[in-house]
XYZ file of C-alpha atoms in Angstrom:
556
model
C 57.239 70.537 83.542
C 58.241 67.768 86.675
C 60.711 65.199 86.918
C 61.952 63.539 83.771
C 60.420 60.216 82.971
C 62.004 56.717 84.306
C 62.726 55.064 81.235
C 66.305 53.438 82.444
C 66.990 50.081 80.587
C 65.602 48.185 83.897
C 62.672 50.496 84.202
C 61.484 49.346 80.625
C 62.467 45.665 81.675
C 64.681 44.664 78.903
C 68.197 45.974 77.395
C 66.758 46.218 73.717
C 67.352 49.814 72.745
C 66.601 51.361 69.726
C 69.593 52.765 69.379
C 73.163 52.035 70.815
C 75.878 55.056 70.376
C 79.088 52.487 71.037
C 82.399 53.797 72.797
C 81.668 57.064 72.437
C 83.831 59.403 74.395
C 80.878 60.733 76.683
C 80.838 64.786 77.415
C 78.111 64.983 79.145
C 77.425 68.702 80.027
C 78.720 68.789 83.462
C 82.067 70.361 82.748
C 83.710 66.936 84.344
C 85.909 65.297 82.622
C 85.060 63.049 79.373
C 84.964 59.079 79.621
C 83.950 55.951 77.361
C 80.940 54.700 77.665
C 77.962 52.935 75.613
C 75.042 54.902 75.412
C 71.410 53.564 74.710
C 68.311 55.370 73.289
C 64.794 54.476 73.811
C 61.476 55.739 72.578
C 63.262 59.336 72.178
C 65.430 59.504 75.470
C 68.301 58.346 77.004
C 67.710 55.042 78.344
C 71.049 53.470 80.124
C 74.235 54.388 80.065
C 76.830 51.294 80.343
C 78.770 51.107 83.153
C 82.374 48.927 83.385
C 81.508 45.534 84.090
C 77.862 44.949 83.488
C 76.366 43.570 80.337
C 76.481 45.054 77.106
C 73.802 46.980 75.762
C 71.948 45.847 72.588
C 69.893 47.668 69.928
C 68.025 47.264 66.971
C 70.614 49.525 65.544
C 74.624 49.937 66.677
C 76.565 52.986 66.277
C 80.530 52.659 66.458
C 81.222 56.204 67.618
C 85.153 55.607 66.337
C 86.604 57.958 68.930
C 83.723 60.806 68.460
C 82.952 62.651 71.044
C 79.061 62.467 72.453
C 77.925 65.594 73.927
C 74.103 67.114 74.324
C 72.663 68.916 71.730
C 73.469 72.153 71.711
C 70.876 75.176 72.642
C 71.294 78.443 70.738
C 69.986 80.995 73.019
C 69.752 84.061 70.759
C 68.557 83.075 67.379
C 66.786 84.777 64.338
C 65.160 82.146 62.806
C 61.514 83.069 63.611
C 60.709 82.433 59.835
C 62.944 80.710 58.546
C 62.004 77.449 60.612
C 58.643 77.888 58.781
C 60.163 78.249 55.115
C 63.197 75.949 55.251
C 62.643 72.484 56.212
C 66.270 71.384 56.018
C 67.692 74.508 57.996
C 71.180 73.067 58.067
C 72.286 76.043 58.951
C 71.582 75.083 62.899
C 71.019 71.474 62.316
C 74.862 71.099 60.686
C 76.119 72.688 64.005
C 74.291 70.637 66.489
C 71.777 72.942 67.583
C 68.794 71.214 68.570
C 67.211 74.160 69.884
C 66.810 77.590 69.536
C 65.280 80.414 71.547
C 63.353 82.964 68.956
C 61.567 86.130 69.889
C 64.859 88.011 70.774
C 65.398 91.755 70.807
C 61.882 92.594 71.554
C 60.577 92.200 67.826
C 58.542 89.486 66.764
C 55.139 88.316 65.046
C 53.400 87.209 68.176
C 51.353 88.673 69.866
C 49.652 90.691 67.296
C 46.678 92.115 65.582
C 46.487 92.691 61.600
C 47.924 96.196 62.357
C 50.411 95.462 64.240
C 51.436 92.166 62.189
C 51.996 94.372 59.027
C 54.477 97.000 60.953
C 56.767 94.651 62.646
C 56.825 92.740 58.911
C 58.476 95.666 57.725
C 59.941 96.567 60.225
C 61.885 93.301 60.813
C 62.343 92.385 56.704
C 66.322 92.930 57.109
C 66.189 89.823 60.011
C 63.664 87.324 58.874
C 62.534 88.719 54.757
C 59.209 90.197 54.461
C 57.283 87.237 55.227
C 56.074 87.248 51.906
C 55.877 83.741 51.937
C 54.483 82.436 55.237
C 51.135 81.952 55.736
C 50.457 84.324 59.163
C 47.563 81.875 60.406
C 48.325 83.003 63.844
C 48.190 86.385 66.134
C 48.974 84.672 69.387
C 52.030 83.078 70.688
C 50.199 79.999 71.596
C 48.922 79.789 68.025
C 52.442 80.642 66.854
C 53.891 77.800 68.583
C 51.006 75.817 67.582
C 52.188 76.620 63.890
C 55.961 75.671 64.988
C 54.379 72.029 66.263
C 52.709 71.516 63.129
C 56.013 72.508 60.693
C 55.386 70.902 57.292
C 52.361 69.148 56.603
C 52.429 68.247 60.082
C 55.452 67.009 60.404
C 57.297 69.497 62.449
C 60.490 71.709 62.460
C 64.197 71.060 61.479
C 65.127 72.074 65.231
C 63.214 72.439 68.644
C 62.219 76.027 69.340
C 61.497 78.126 72.217
C 59.769 81.253 72.318
C 60.637 85.300 74.096
C 57.342 87.504 74.597
C 58.831 90.401 72.144
C 58.066 93.686 74.459
C 58.459 95.889 71.213
C 55.894 94.055 69.781
C 53.934 94.320 72.732
C 54.428 97.614 72.922
C 53.775 98.448 69.545
C 50.560 95.876 69.665
C 48.978 98.207 72.976
C 50.393 102.025 71.796
C 51.399 102.128 68.676
C 54.895 103.929 67.622
C 54.694 106.736 70.210
C 57.793 108.120 72.292
C 55.565 108.376 75.049
C 55.177 106.860 78.669
C 52.015 104.790 78.565
C 48.637 105.390 80.127
C 47.550 103.270 82.907
C 45.354 101.275 80.418
C 47.747 100.713 78.389
C 50.604 99.183 80.719
C 47.700 97.337 81.742
C 47.553 95.784 78.592
C 50.994 95.166 78.092
C 50.810 93.317 81.335
C 48.032 90.950 79.994
C 49.737 90.427 76.440
C 52.599 89.194 78.609
C 51.105 87.297 80.787
C 48.918 85.195 78.581
C 52.328 84.926 76.226
C 53.895 82.953 79.160
C 50.165 80.764 79.989
C 50.349 79.975 76.378
C 54.083 78.312 76.523
C 56.611 81.695 76.132
C 59.829 81.189 78.497
C 60.117 84.931 79.313
C 60.163 88.161 77.611
C 62.524 89.993 75.414
C 63.433 93.925 74.588
C 65.221 95.339 71.905
C 66.199 98.644 73.549
C 67.940 100.390 70.609
C 65.254 99.625 68.737
C 61.918 101.561 67.812
C 59.584 100.991 69.502
C 60.436 99.234 72.440
C 63.325 101.706 73.230
C 60.560 104.266 74.366
C 59.481 102.505 76.978
C 61.080 103.832 80.550
C 62.562 101.628 83.399
C 59.310 101.646 85.359
C 57.681 100.476 82.661
C 60.228 97.659 81.671
C 59.737 97.057 85.621
C 56.260 96.012 85.696
C 56.522 93.706 82.803
C 59.267 91.955 84.881
C 57.405 91.661 87.396
C 55.009 89.591 85.276
C 57.641 87.550 83.894
C 58.471 86.737 87.340
C 55.129 85.639 88.582
C 55.627 82.952 85.808
C 59.014 82.058 86.753
C 60.070 83.188 82.932
C 63.314 85.438 82.635
C 63.950 88.803 80.878
C 66.269 88.773 78.254
C 67.202 92.699 77.125
C 69.301 93.689 74.376
C 69.764 96.492 76.518
C 70.469 100.491 75.953
C 73.687 100.878 75.000
C 76.639 98.458 73.692
C 79.090 101.766 72.958
C 79.184 105.017 74.927
C 76.919 103.694 77.911
C 77.521 99.924 77.720
C 78.793 99.842 81.504
C 75.371 102.254 82.650
C 73.265 99.972 80.637
C 74.258 96.427 81.868
C 73.943 98.391 85.776
C 70.437 99.262 84.690
C 69.286 96.214 83.771
C 70.764 94.311 86.823
C 68.619 97.101 89.162
C 65.734 96.860 87.188
C 65.264 93.210 87.128
C 66.331 93.082 90.854
C 63.878 95.409 91.494
C 61.424 93.104 89.887
C 62.212 90.239 91.234
C 63.265 88.949 88.114
C 65.475 86.571 86.486
C 68.115 87.948 83.936
C 69.669 86.867 80.585
C 72.005 89.927 79.190
C 71.653 89.125 75.437
C 74.483 89.337 73.147
C 76.524 90.609 76.007
C 79.537 92.274 73.827
C 81.401 95.433 75.139
C 82.190 97.204 71.483
C 83.630 100.255 69.873
C 86.949 101.874 71.013
C 85.218 103.204 74.074
C 85.454 100.057 75.081
C 88.385 98.321 74.341
C 89.870 96.506 76.891
C 86.678 96.746 79.235
C 85.325 93.526 79.636
C 87.005 93.098 83.193
C 84.339 95.795 84.588
C 81.707 94.092 82.986
C 82.534 90.870 85.077
C 83.205 92.596 87.715
C 79.572 94.560 88.169
C 77.777 90.983 87.202
C 79.871 88.979 90.488
C 78.783 91.557 92.615
C 75.256 91.306 91.359
C 75.344 87.736 91.716
C 76.881 87.518 94.729
C 74.309 89.743 96.401
C 71.606 87.024 95.398
C 70.656 88.275 91.578
C 69.747 85.720 88.958
C 72.184 86.588 86.196
C 73.570 84.572 83.109
C 74.402 86.121 79.275
C 75.403 84.562 75.708
C 77.781 85.846 73.207
C 78.842 84.867 69.956
C 82.445 83.965 69.078
C 83.091 86.898 66.925
C 84.101 90.725 66.983
C 81.897 92.207 64.391
C 77.866 92.673 65.245
C 75.315 92.234 62.692
C 72.075 94.224 62.827
C 70.252 96.118 59.699
C 71.116 99.661 58.811
C 68.230 101.364 59.683
C 69.025 100.321 63.470
C 71.655 103.103 63.467
C 69.341 105.797 62.971
C 68.310 107.657 66.277
C 65.565 106.691 68.009
C 63.443 109.924 68.012
C 63.223 109.454 63.407
C 61.494 105.901 64.229
C 58.805 107.001 66.020
C 55.762 106.535 64.204
C 56.716 103.340 62.520
C 58.720 102.280 59.246
C 56.731 104.460 56.475
C 57.237 107.554 58.786
C 60.658 106.744 58.829
C 61.014 106.783 55.159
C 59.049 109.612 54.836
C 61.948 111.708 57.056
C 64.313 109.983 55.004
C 63.163 111.406 52.022
C 62.740 115.145 53.158
C 66.250 116.990 53.238
C 65.889 119.017 56.096
C 64.986 115.798 58.439
C 67.288 113.687 56.801
C 69.827 116.336 57.765
C 69.083 116.334 61.154
C 69.709 112.579 61.016
C 73.376 112.473 59.494
C 74.058 115.473 62.363
C 73.061 112.857 64.932
C 74.479 109.769 63.292
C 78.123 111.690 61.923
C 78.644 114.240 64.974
C 76.544 113.818 68.245
C 76.469 110.067 68.256
C 72.711 108.470 67.988
C 71.587 106.164 70.266
C 70.769 103.776 67.599
C 74.941 103.350 67.358
C 74.910 103.231 71.188
C 76.119 107.198 71.572
C 79.078 106.886 69.184
C 79.624 108.480 65.724
C 79.122 106.330 62.735
C 81.935 105.412 61.260
C 81.056 104.271 57.645
C 84.229 102.464 57.460
C 83.409 99.606 59.315
C 79.633 99.940 58.045
C 79.514 96.748 55.412
C 76.537 95.741 53.523
C 75.915 92.367 54.255
C 72.414 91.744 52.446
C 69.747 93.827 50.720
C 65.799 93.250 50.074
C 66.119 94.434 46.648
C 68.330 92.517 44.319
C 68.911 95.284 42.007
C 70.993 96.696 45.025
C 73.305 93.880 45.116
C 76.267 95.565 43.890
C 76.554 96.983 47.891
C 77.025 93.362 49.328
C 80.253 92.820 50.761
C 81.742 96.711 50.507
C 81.317 99.529 53.560
C 79.132 102.461 53.432
C 82.359 104.473 52.758
C 83.813 102.063 50.016
C 80.815 102.430 48.124
C 80.763 106.334 48.807
C 84.192 106.816 47.353
C 83.070 104.514 43.945
C 79.877 106.494 43.567
C 81.923 109.736 44.504
C 79.913 110.745 46.714
C 79.554 111.428 50.859
C 78.976 108.291 52.920
C 75.674 109.443 54.223
C 74.543 110.374 50.773
C 75.183 106.358 50.048
C 73.289 105.235 53.134
C 70.416 107.466 52.910
C 70.046 106.045 49.240
C 70.284 102.818 50.531
C 67.661 103.312 53.630
C 65.084 104.426 51.159
C 65.417 102.580 47.685
C 65.897 99.213 50.192
C 62.724 99.797 52.216
C 64.977 99.823 55.107
C 65.730 96.607 54.689
C 69.372 96.545 54.584
C 71.854 94.085 56.527
C 75.097 95.407 58.197
C 77.858 93.950 59.646
C 79.692 96.146 61.766
C 83.118 95.865 62.692
C 83.305 97.190 66.256
C 84.547 94.625 68.342
C 87.612 93.440 70.324
C 88.923 90.026 70.810
C 90.240 90.373 74.513
C 86.498 91.448 75.367
C 85.250 88.095 73.377
C 87.368 86.012 75.242
C 87.343 87.056 78.769
C 83.291 87.189 78.693
C 82.760 83.726 77.426
C 84.990 82.487 80.611
C 82.362 83.756 82.565
C 80.705 80.921 84.931
C 77.262 82.348 83.842
C 78.207 82.530 79.761
C 75.858 80.704 77.553
C 76.241 80.348 73.487
C 74.036 82.147 71.179
C 74.530 82.833 67.486
C 72.551 86.134 66.565
C 72.476 84.126 63.770
C 70.539 86.339 60.823
C 69.842 84.287 57.925
C 68.698 86.774 55.473
C 71.177 88.659 52.857
C 73.230 87.692 50.195
C 76.394 87.763 52.773
C 75.271 87.382 56.665
C 77.693 87.007 59.197
C 79.566 83.488 59.583
C 77.970 83.039 62.988
C 74.713 82.077 61.480
C 76.305 78.849 59.862
C 79.002 78.577 62.422
C 79.047 79.616 66.162
C 79.031 76.441 67.885
C 82.046 74.347 65.941
C 83.535 77.781 66.288
C 83.602 77.416 70.400
C 84.404 74.203 69.878
C 86.940 74.007 67.819
C 88.868 77.393 67.466
C 88.315 78.702 70.974
C 88.452 75.684 72.969
C 90.770 73.258 70.760
C 93.281 75.847 69.041
C 93.312 78.543 71.803
C 92.537 76.503 74.659
C 90.301 79.485 76.406
C 88.549 77.448 78.034
C 88.565 73.267 77.881
C 86.510 71.290 75.755
C 84.442 70.043 78.479
C 83.469 73.235 79.801
C 82.820 74.394 76.328
C 80.486 71.837 76.014
C 78.646 73.147 79.227
C 78.389 76.276 78.479
C 76.744 75.308 75.205
C 74.070 72.520 76.960
C 73.238 72.148 80.590
C 73.544 75.802 81.555
C 71.323 77.365 78.915
C 69.035 74.468 79.654
C 69.161 75.363 83.131
C 68.282 79.196 82.316
C 65.298 77.236 80.622
C 64.256 75.531 83.442
C 64.236 72.318 81.088
C 64.292 69.353 83.470
C 65.388 66.767 80.655
C 67.562 68.599 78.311
C 71.037 69.548 78.629
C 72.803 66.461 80.227
C 73.698 62.836 78.684
C 71.685 61.198 81.509
C 69.196 58.537 82.042
C 66.015 59.496 81.485
C 67.013 62.858 79.410
C 65.880 63.550 76.157
C 68.348 62.442 73.380
C 69.074 65.314 71.828
C 72.955 64.604 70.624
C 75.988 65.516 69.225
C 78.495 63.324 68.143
C 81.621 65.268 66.785
C 85.513 64.965 66.163
C 87.101 66.678 69.111
C 90.127 67.179 66.177
C 88.275 68.438 63.152
C 85.608 70.111 64.476
C 85.585 73.175 63.004
C 83.176 76.419 61.577
C 83.057 76.565 57.333
C 81.870 79.973 57.425
C 83.956 82.687 56.712
C 83.172 86.220 56.284
C 84.066 85.381 52.545
C 82.196 82.364 52.262
C 79.273 82.774 55.199
C 76.874 79.642 54.034
C 79.762 77.225 54.534
C 78.731 74.134 57.011
C 80.759 73.284 59.509
C 83.019 70.018 59.216
C 83.601 67.087 62.137
C 80.084 66.990 63.346
C 78.599 63.824 61.578
C 75.887 62.797 63.508
C 72.988 65.296 65.034
C 69.853 63.259 66.998
C 66.804 64.923 68.045
C 64.684 62.838 70.153
C 66.879 60.193 68.993
C 66.183 60.554 65.352
C 69.000 61.199 63.108
C 68.700 65.034 61.585
C 72.229 64.613 60.429
C 73.771 61.439 59.620
C 76.893 60.631 58.241
C 77.414 64.468 57.934
C 74.347 64.508 55.427
C 70.905 66.518 56.595
C 68.255 63.833 56.867
C 64.371 64.566 55.948
C 64.011 63.965 59.550
C 61.838 66.714 61.134
C 62.037 66.309 64.640
C 61.989 69.740 65.912
C 58.855 70.967 68.178
C 58.034 73.809 69.918
C 59.423 74.057 73.628
C 56.671 75.137 76.065
C 57.617 75.941 79.601
C 54.364 75.619 81.557
C 54.541 77.638 84.649
C 54.261 76.101 88.130
C 51.664 76.569 90.549
C 53.906 78.279 93.092
C 54.899 80.808 90.621
C 51.471 82.492 89.797
């Protein structure tokens, strides 16, 4: 993408800015101590930083920061707003948090590249994440077309926040060879390589996988390595939801490190948690593994959300063999008593790969959303609670819900450990990602609260990291992973994607009881120098666009 243009006040030949933010406590994204300064914005970029003794900046508009902290806009490294950005021009769930860029296409399943068959199947498979898409005009089939659609946004005016895209490996596999649990033929592997290369050429920043989700989880390491070699040639990164966050978590992390080392590919570990009872207190073992890999030259980063429960779909808990053939085949197996009993045994006795090798505890599975309105009474209750109320076994309740809701139910899974969350967020390669699913009547509060929760609860209240360091985790570090040369810092020439927040009051408003409550203490958010949040309220500005990373000649 080259160097950012020279747009300093001197280069512009005048001292008049479009906007001057006066007397801000600048937290510039480097991790260094905050300092007071005026910041001038012109033509959507940071044009000048006032230095002591220099003439004061003047602008067409001046905003007195009144002691507010000014930071770069936050980058959500793991977002599920793939359709939300196209159906909701407001999108305050992210804009009000100070998020100015989201990374979409996560967990190996999204809406490009596809053909008609694949699009129909993937829409069904991830209804729980994004809705069924019946309100969306799917005018695209390839990655470039999807990015163009984001650029167009609403009547050609753009979208609420910026968005980058990862090529979803599960969708690619679905496109090339369907839902079969087998190795790819040489021709099918060539087709997958081609699809990944085309997506990177069209602007994707890398590739994701969901290795506990079908059909992506059917790919052996050799296949993933070959696709990662393509990603590496284009200078992208691999972002896997790896094969286990439970009984096999450490081995699964090691597998991804070894695989990307063999491919020569950068690695970004998605929602890098250590969950379930088997992993309580074991975060230091993960961090030691990463430190050793970093010390020997691996390029690794990770993201986390600052909460203990996870969030996914109820169907994701099923064993992988039950998912072979696609959603309609899954539903047919669930309706068949003999097949359903095999599924129950795998989940409750053996520990299915969908539940990370741990026998499922229905007391930890809370229904957070349903697709069918008539099933709303299940929301906010664990499967075990609903089963007791109905006088039946938990599996009977879960099976009924899976069938009646067409696999569209989302869940909160209460299996995390606070000490692991804090230890991982302190690591030097950590970044922030909400993993925010916006569907459902009772979504995970991380969808509306991740970034203020980091700033308020973990930095200010608990002191897990100094505020300046926490801001770096949410801004410059993700920008570096995305290889964006003009975002993530408050620096002359950089894009004016900025957040003004009150360090004393910033907090997540969302809770598990009221998950759609907006945060407090974030009165101003700018994208390209335009206010998307002003005086604490969403404006009608649609400054977001697709962020394409253009491959450099040496990378291909």
